[in-house]
CSV table of C-alpha atoms in Angstrom, one decimal:
chain,number,residue,atom,x,y,z
A,1,GLY,CA,-24.9,14.3,3.6
A,2,GLU,CA,-22.6,18.2,3.1
A,3,ASN,CA,-23.6,19.7,0.0
A,4,VAL,CA,-21.3,22.1,-1.2
A,5,GLU,CA,-21.6,24.9,-3.9
A,6,GLN,CA,-18.8,27.3,-5.6
A,7,HIS,CA,-19.4,30.4,-7.6
A,8,PRO,CA,-18.6,31.2,-10.4
A,9,SER,CA,-18.2,28.6,-12.0
A,10,THR,CA,-15.5,30.4,-14.9
A,11,LEU,CA,-13.7,33.5,-13.5
A,12,SER,CA,-11.3,36.0,-15.8
A,13,VAL,CA,-9.1,38.4,-14.8
A,14,GLN,CA,-6.7,40.3,-15.9
A,15,GLU,CA,-3.3,39.7,-14.9
A,16,GLY,CA,-2.5,41.8,-11.4
A,17,ASP,CA,-7.0,42.3,-11.0
A,18,SER,CA,-8.2,40.7,-8.0
A,19,ALA,CA,-10.2,37.3,-8.0
A,20,VAL,CA,-13.2,36.2,-5.2
A,21,ILE,CA,-14.2,32.6,-5.0
A,22,LYS,CA,-17.4,32.1,-3.0
A,23,CYS,CA,-19.1,28.4,-1.0
A,24,THR,CA,-22.0,27.9,0.9
A,25,TYR,CA,-22.0,24.6,2.6
A,26,SER,CA,-25.6,23.0,4.1
A,27,ASP,CA,-23.4,20.8,7.2
A,28,SER,CA,-23.5,23.4,10.7
A,29,ALA,CA,-21.2,20.8,11.8
A,30,SER,CA,-19.0,21.7,9.4
A,31,ASN,CA,-15.7,23.0,11.0
A,32,TYR,CA,-12.7,22.4,8.7
A,33,PHE,CA,-12.6,24.0,4.6
A,34,PRO,CA,-9.4,23.5,2.6
A,35,TRP,CA,-8.8,25.2,-0.9
A,36,TYR,CA,-6.9,23.1,-3.2
A,37,LYS,CA,-5.6,23.9,-6.6
A,38,GLN,CA,-6.1,21.4,-9.9
A,39,GLU,CA,-3.6,22.4,-12.5
A,40,LEU,CA,-4.5,20.3,-15.8
A,41,GLY,CA,-3.5,16.8,-15.6
A,42,LYS,CA,-2.8,16.5,-12.1
A,43,GLY,CA,-4.3,15.8,-8.8
A,44,PRO,CA,-5.5,19.0,-5.7
A,45,GLN,CA,-2.8,20.9,-4.1
A,46,LEU,CA,-4.0,21.9,-1.2
A,47,ILE,CA,-3.3,25.9,-1.1
A,48,ILE,CA,-4.8,27.6,2.6
A,49,ASP,CA,-7.4,26.1,4.3
A,50,ILE,CA,-9.1,28.2,7.3
A,51,ARG,CA,-10.8,26.1,10.6
A,52,SER,CA,-14.5,26.8,12.2
A,53,ASN,CA,-12.3,28.9,15.4
A,54,VAL,CA,-10.8,31.9,12.8
A,55,GLY,CA,-12.6,34.0,10.7
A,56,GLU,CA,-9.8,35.5,8.2
A,57,LYS,CA,-6.4,34.1,7.3
A,58,LYS,CA,-4.2,35.1,5.0
A,59,ASP,CA,-0.6,33.8,3.1
A,60,GLN,CA,0.8,36.7,0.9
A,61,ARG,CA,-1.5,36.6,-2.2
A,62,ILE,CA,-4.3,34.3,-0.3
A,63,ALA,CA,-6.6,35.0,1.5
A,64,VAL,CA,-9.9,32.8,3.1
A,65,THR,CA,-13.1,34.1,5.0
A,66,LEU,CA,-15.6,31.9,7.0
A,67,ASN,CA,-18.3,33.2,8.2
A,68,LYS,CA,-19.5,30.5,10.3
A,69,THR,CA,-23.4,32.2,10.7
A,70,ALA,CA,-23.9,32.2,7.0
A,71,LYS,CA,-22.8,29.5,6.8
A,72,HIS,CA,-20.4,30.8,3.9
A,73,PHE,CA,-16.5,31.1,3.4
A,74,SER,CA,-14.2,32.7,0.3
A,75,LEU,CA,-10.9,32.8,-1.7
A,76,HIS,CA,-9.1,36.0,-2.1
A,77,ILE,CA,-6.6,35.9,-4.5
A,78,THR,CA,-4.5,40.2,-4.3
A,79,GLU,CA,-2.3,40.0,-7.4
A,80,THR,CA,-2.9,37.8,-9.3
A,81,GLN,CA,-0.2,36.5,-12.3
A,82,PRO,CA,-1.1,33.5,-15.1
A,83,GLU,CA,0.3,30.6,-13.2
A,84,ASP,CA,-2.7,31.1,-10.4
A,85,SER,CA,-4.8,29.9,-14.0
A,86,ALA,CA,-6.3,26.5,-13.1
A,87,VAL,CA,-9.4,24.7,-11.6
A,88,TYR,CA,-9.9,25.6,-7.7
A,89,PHE,CA,-12.3,23.7,-5.6
A,90,CYS,CA,-13.3,24.3,-2.3
A,91,ALA,CA,-13.9,21.8,0.0
A,92,ALA,CA,-16.0,21.2,3.7
A,93,THR,CA,-14.9,18.5,6.3
A,94,PRO,CA,-16.8,17.4,9.8
A,95,SER,CA,-15.6,17.3,12.9
A,96,GLY,CA,-14.3,14.1,14.8
A,97,GLY,CA,-12.5,10.9,13.0
A,98,TYR,CA,-11.4,11.5,9.6
A,99,GLN,CA,-11.3,13.9,7.0
A,100,LYS,CA,-14.6,13.1,4.3
A,101,VAL,CA,-13.6,15.7,2.0
A,102,THR,CA,-16.9,16.9,0.4
A,103,PHE,CA,-15.8,19.6,-2.9
A,104,GLY,CA,-17.6,22.1,-4.8
A,105,THR,CA,-18.0,22.4,-8.4
A,106,GLY,CA,-14.8,23.9,-8.7
A,107,THR,CA,-13.7,27.5,-9.9
A,108,LYS,CA,-11.9,27.4,-14.1
A,109,LEU,CA,-9.6,30.7,-13.0
A,110,GLN,CA,-8.0,32.5,-15.8
A,111,VAL,CA,-5.8,35.1,-15.7
A,112,ILE,CA,-4.9,37.4,-18.7
A,113,PRO,CA,-2.0,38.4,-19.5
B,1,ASP,CA,9.6,14.0,-3.0
B,2,ALA,CA,6.3,12.9,-3.9
B,3,MET,CA,4.3,11.4,-1.1
B,4,VAL,CA,0.5,10.1,-2.9
B,5,ILE,CA,2.1,8.6,-5.3
B,6,GLN,CA,-0.3,6.7,-8.1
B,7,ASN,CA,1.0,4.0,-10.7
B,8,PRO,CA,0.3,3.9,-14.0
B,9,ARG,CA,-0.3,7.8,-14.6
B,10,TYR,CA,-2.4,6.5,-17.9
B,11,GLN,CA,-4.0,3.6,-18.0
B,12,VAL,CA,-5.9,2.2,-22.0
B,13,THR,CA,-8.2,-0.8,-20.4
B,14,GLN,CA,-10.3,-2.3,-23.4
B,15,PHE,CA,-15.0,-2.2,-22.0
B,16,GLY,CA,-15.5,-5.2,-19.8
B,17,LYS,CA,-11.4,-6.7,-18.8
B,18,PRO,CA,-10.5,-5.8,-15.0
B,19,VAL,CA,-8.5,-3.1,-14.0
B,20,THR,CA,-7.0,-2.1,-11.1
B,21,LEU,CA,-5.1,1.2,-9.9
B,22,SER,CA,-2.6,1.5,-7.4
B,23,CYS,CA,-1.9,3.5,-4.6
B,24,SER,CA,1.2,3.6,-1.9
B,25,GLN,CA,2.2,6.5,0.4
B,26,THR,CA,5.2,7.4,2.2
B,27,LEU,CA,3.1,9.3,4.9
B,28,ASN,CA,2.0,7.2,7.6
B,29,HIS,CA,-1.8,8.2,7.5
B,30,ASN,CA,-4.5,6.5,8.7
B,31,VAL,CA,-6.7,7.6,5.9
B,32,MET,CA,-6.5,7.1,2.5
B,33,TYR,CA,-9.6,7.6,-0.1
B,34,TRP,CA,-9.9,6.7,-4.2
B,35,TYR,CA,-12.2,10.1,-5.8
B,36,GLN,CA,-13.0,9.8,-9.5
B,37,GLN,CA,-12.7,12.5,-11.5
B,38,LYS,CA,-14.9,13.2,-14.5
B,39,SER,CA,-14.1,16.2,-16.5
B,40,SER,CA,-14.6,19.3,-15.7
B,41,GLN,CA,-16.4,17.5,-12.2
B,42,ALA,CA,-15.5,17.9,-9.2
B,43,PRO,CA,-13.9,15.0,-7.4
B,44,LYS,CA,-16.2,12.3,-6.3
B,45,LEU,CA,-15.9,10.8,-3.4
B,46,LEU,CA,-15.5,5.8,-4.6
B,47,PHE,CA,-14.7,4.7,-1.1
B,48,HIS,CA,-12.3,5.6,2.0
B,49,TYR,CA,-10.2,3.3,4.5
B,50,TYR,CA,-9.6,3.9,8.0
B,51,ASP,CA,-6.8,2.0,9.0
B,52,LYS,CA,-8.3,-1.9,7.9
B,53,ASP,CA,-11.7,-0.3,8.3
B,54,PHE,CA,-13.6,-0.1,4.8
B,55,ASN,CA,-16.1,2.2,4.0
B,56,ASN,CA,-18.4,2.3,0.9
B,57,GLU,CA,-19.7,5.5,-0.6
B,58,ALA,CA,-23.7,4.7,-1.3
B,59,ASP,CA,-23.5,5.8,-4.5
B,60,THR,CA,-20.3,3.7,-5.2
B,61,PRO,CA,-21.1,0.9,-8.0
B,62,ASP,CA,-20.2,-3.1,-7.2
B,63,ASN,CA,-17.9,-2.3,-10.1
B,64,PHE,CA,-15.6,-0.9,-8.0
B,65,GLN,CA,-14.0,-2.6,-5.5
B,66,SER,CA,-10.8,-2.2,-3.1
B,67,ARG,CA,-7.9,-3.3,-1.4
B,68,ARG,CA,-5.6,-2.0,1.5
B,69,PRO,CA,-3.4,-5.2,1.9
B,70,ASN,CA,-1.1,-2.3,4.1
B,71,THR,CA,-1.5,0.9,5.3
B,72,SER,CA,1.2,2.4,2.7
B,73,PHE,CA,-0.5,1.3,0.0
B,74,CYS,CA,-4.3,1.4,-1.7
B,75,PHE,CA,-6.0,-0.8,-4.8
B,76,LEU,CA,-8.6,0.2,-6.7
B,77,ASP,CA,-10.6,-2.7,-8.7
B,78,ILE,CA,-12.4,-1.9,-11.6
B,79,ARG,CA,-14.1,-5.6,-12.4
B,80,SER,CA,-15.7,-4.5,-16.1
B,81,PRO,CA,-14.4,-1.4,-16.5
B,82,GLY,CA,-17.6,0.3,-19.2
B,83,LEU,CA,-16.8,3.7,-21.5
B,84,GLY,CA,-18.8,5.7,-18.5
B,85,ASP,CA,-16.5,4.6,-16.0
B,86,ALA,CA,-13.5,6.6,-18.2
B,87,ALA,CA,-11.6,9.4,-15.7
B,88,MET,CA,-8.7,10.3,-13.5
B,89,TYR,CA,-8.9,8.4,-10.3
B,90,LEU,CA,-7.6,10.0,-7.6
B,91,CYS,CA,-6.0,8.9,-4.4
B,92,ALA,CA,-5.9,10.8,-0.8
B,93,THR,CA,-4.2,10.0,2.2
B,94,ALA,CA,-5.5,11.8,5.4
B,95,PRO,CA,-3.4,11.8,9.4
B,96,GLY,CA,-7.0,10.8,10.7
B,97,GLY,CA,-8.0,10.7,14.2
B,98,TRP,CA,-10.2,12.6,16.4
B,99,LYS,CA,-9.2,15.2,16.4
B,100,SER,CA,-7.7,15.3,13.4
B,101,ASN,CA,-8.8,18.7,10.8
B,102,THR,CA,-5.4,18.6,8.6
B,103,GLU,CA,-5.3,18.5,4.9
B,104,ALA,CA,-5.6,15.8,2.3
B,105,PHE,CA,-2.7,14.7,0.5
B,106,PHE,CA,-3.8,14.3,-2.7
B,107,GLY,CA,-1.3,11.6,-6.0
B,108,GLN,CA,-1.2,13.1,-9.6
B,109,GLY,CA,-3.9,10.2,-10.2
B,110,THR,CA,-4.5,8.1,-12.9
B,111,ARG,CA,-6.2,8.7,-16.0
B,112,LEU,CA,-8.1,5.6,-17.0
B,113,THR,CA,-9.5,5.2,-21.1
B,114,VAL,CA,-11.5,2.6,-22.5
B,115,VAL,CA,-12.1,1.7,-25.5
């Protein structure tokens, strides 16, 4: 099955700085890579996703890059704000049928005002 | 508007006393999932339904069962909760389909405490 590794497990940045979270996956059949943000006591919410036919995707302050050859993908948050503080999970899903979301281990991001 | 609704948000149950958590969706999605998330860990998939087809993860304990009486509702039954089953339980849905790679929608979760 798919195995997703995520680093770092915790990340502290000053407000306004950038934050980068990196993930690797094992199953070359995976072709959809969502990123979820989970605030304390709530369910994960999708913030951005990327498909394997795309190398980079950007949505305002958030961007995701994908290197299929190396099986790496990363989340980039620029101009961080205190409300960005949360746990972020990367995930990978295989093609076809339906999503079976395999999550990374999570990164707790703290943005210091 | 909430699209995946979990009830209750908080559940306290006694050791060994059966408990049922519920999930409903307004998205008409084919796929419904149950995840277990313990403190500071990633959500762990317990099982999922594709329509009425039930798919159990290999390492999901027999103590956990699920029912999906119709498209909108799915239940998680814990037959004899142990202290180790205290966790957040997350329900999620996805459209499904052979060409589908779209997002999974999560509910807010049910925090289960076992006393």
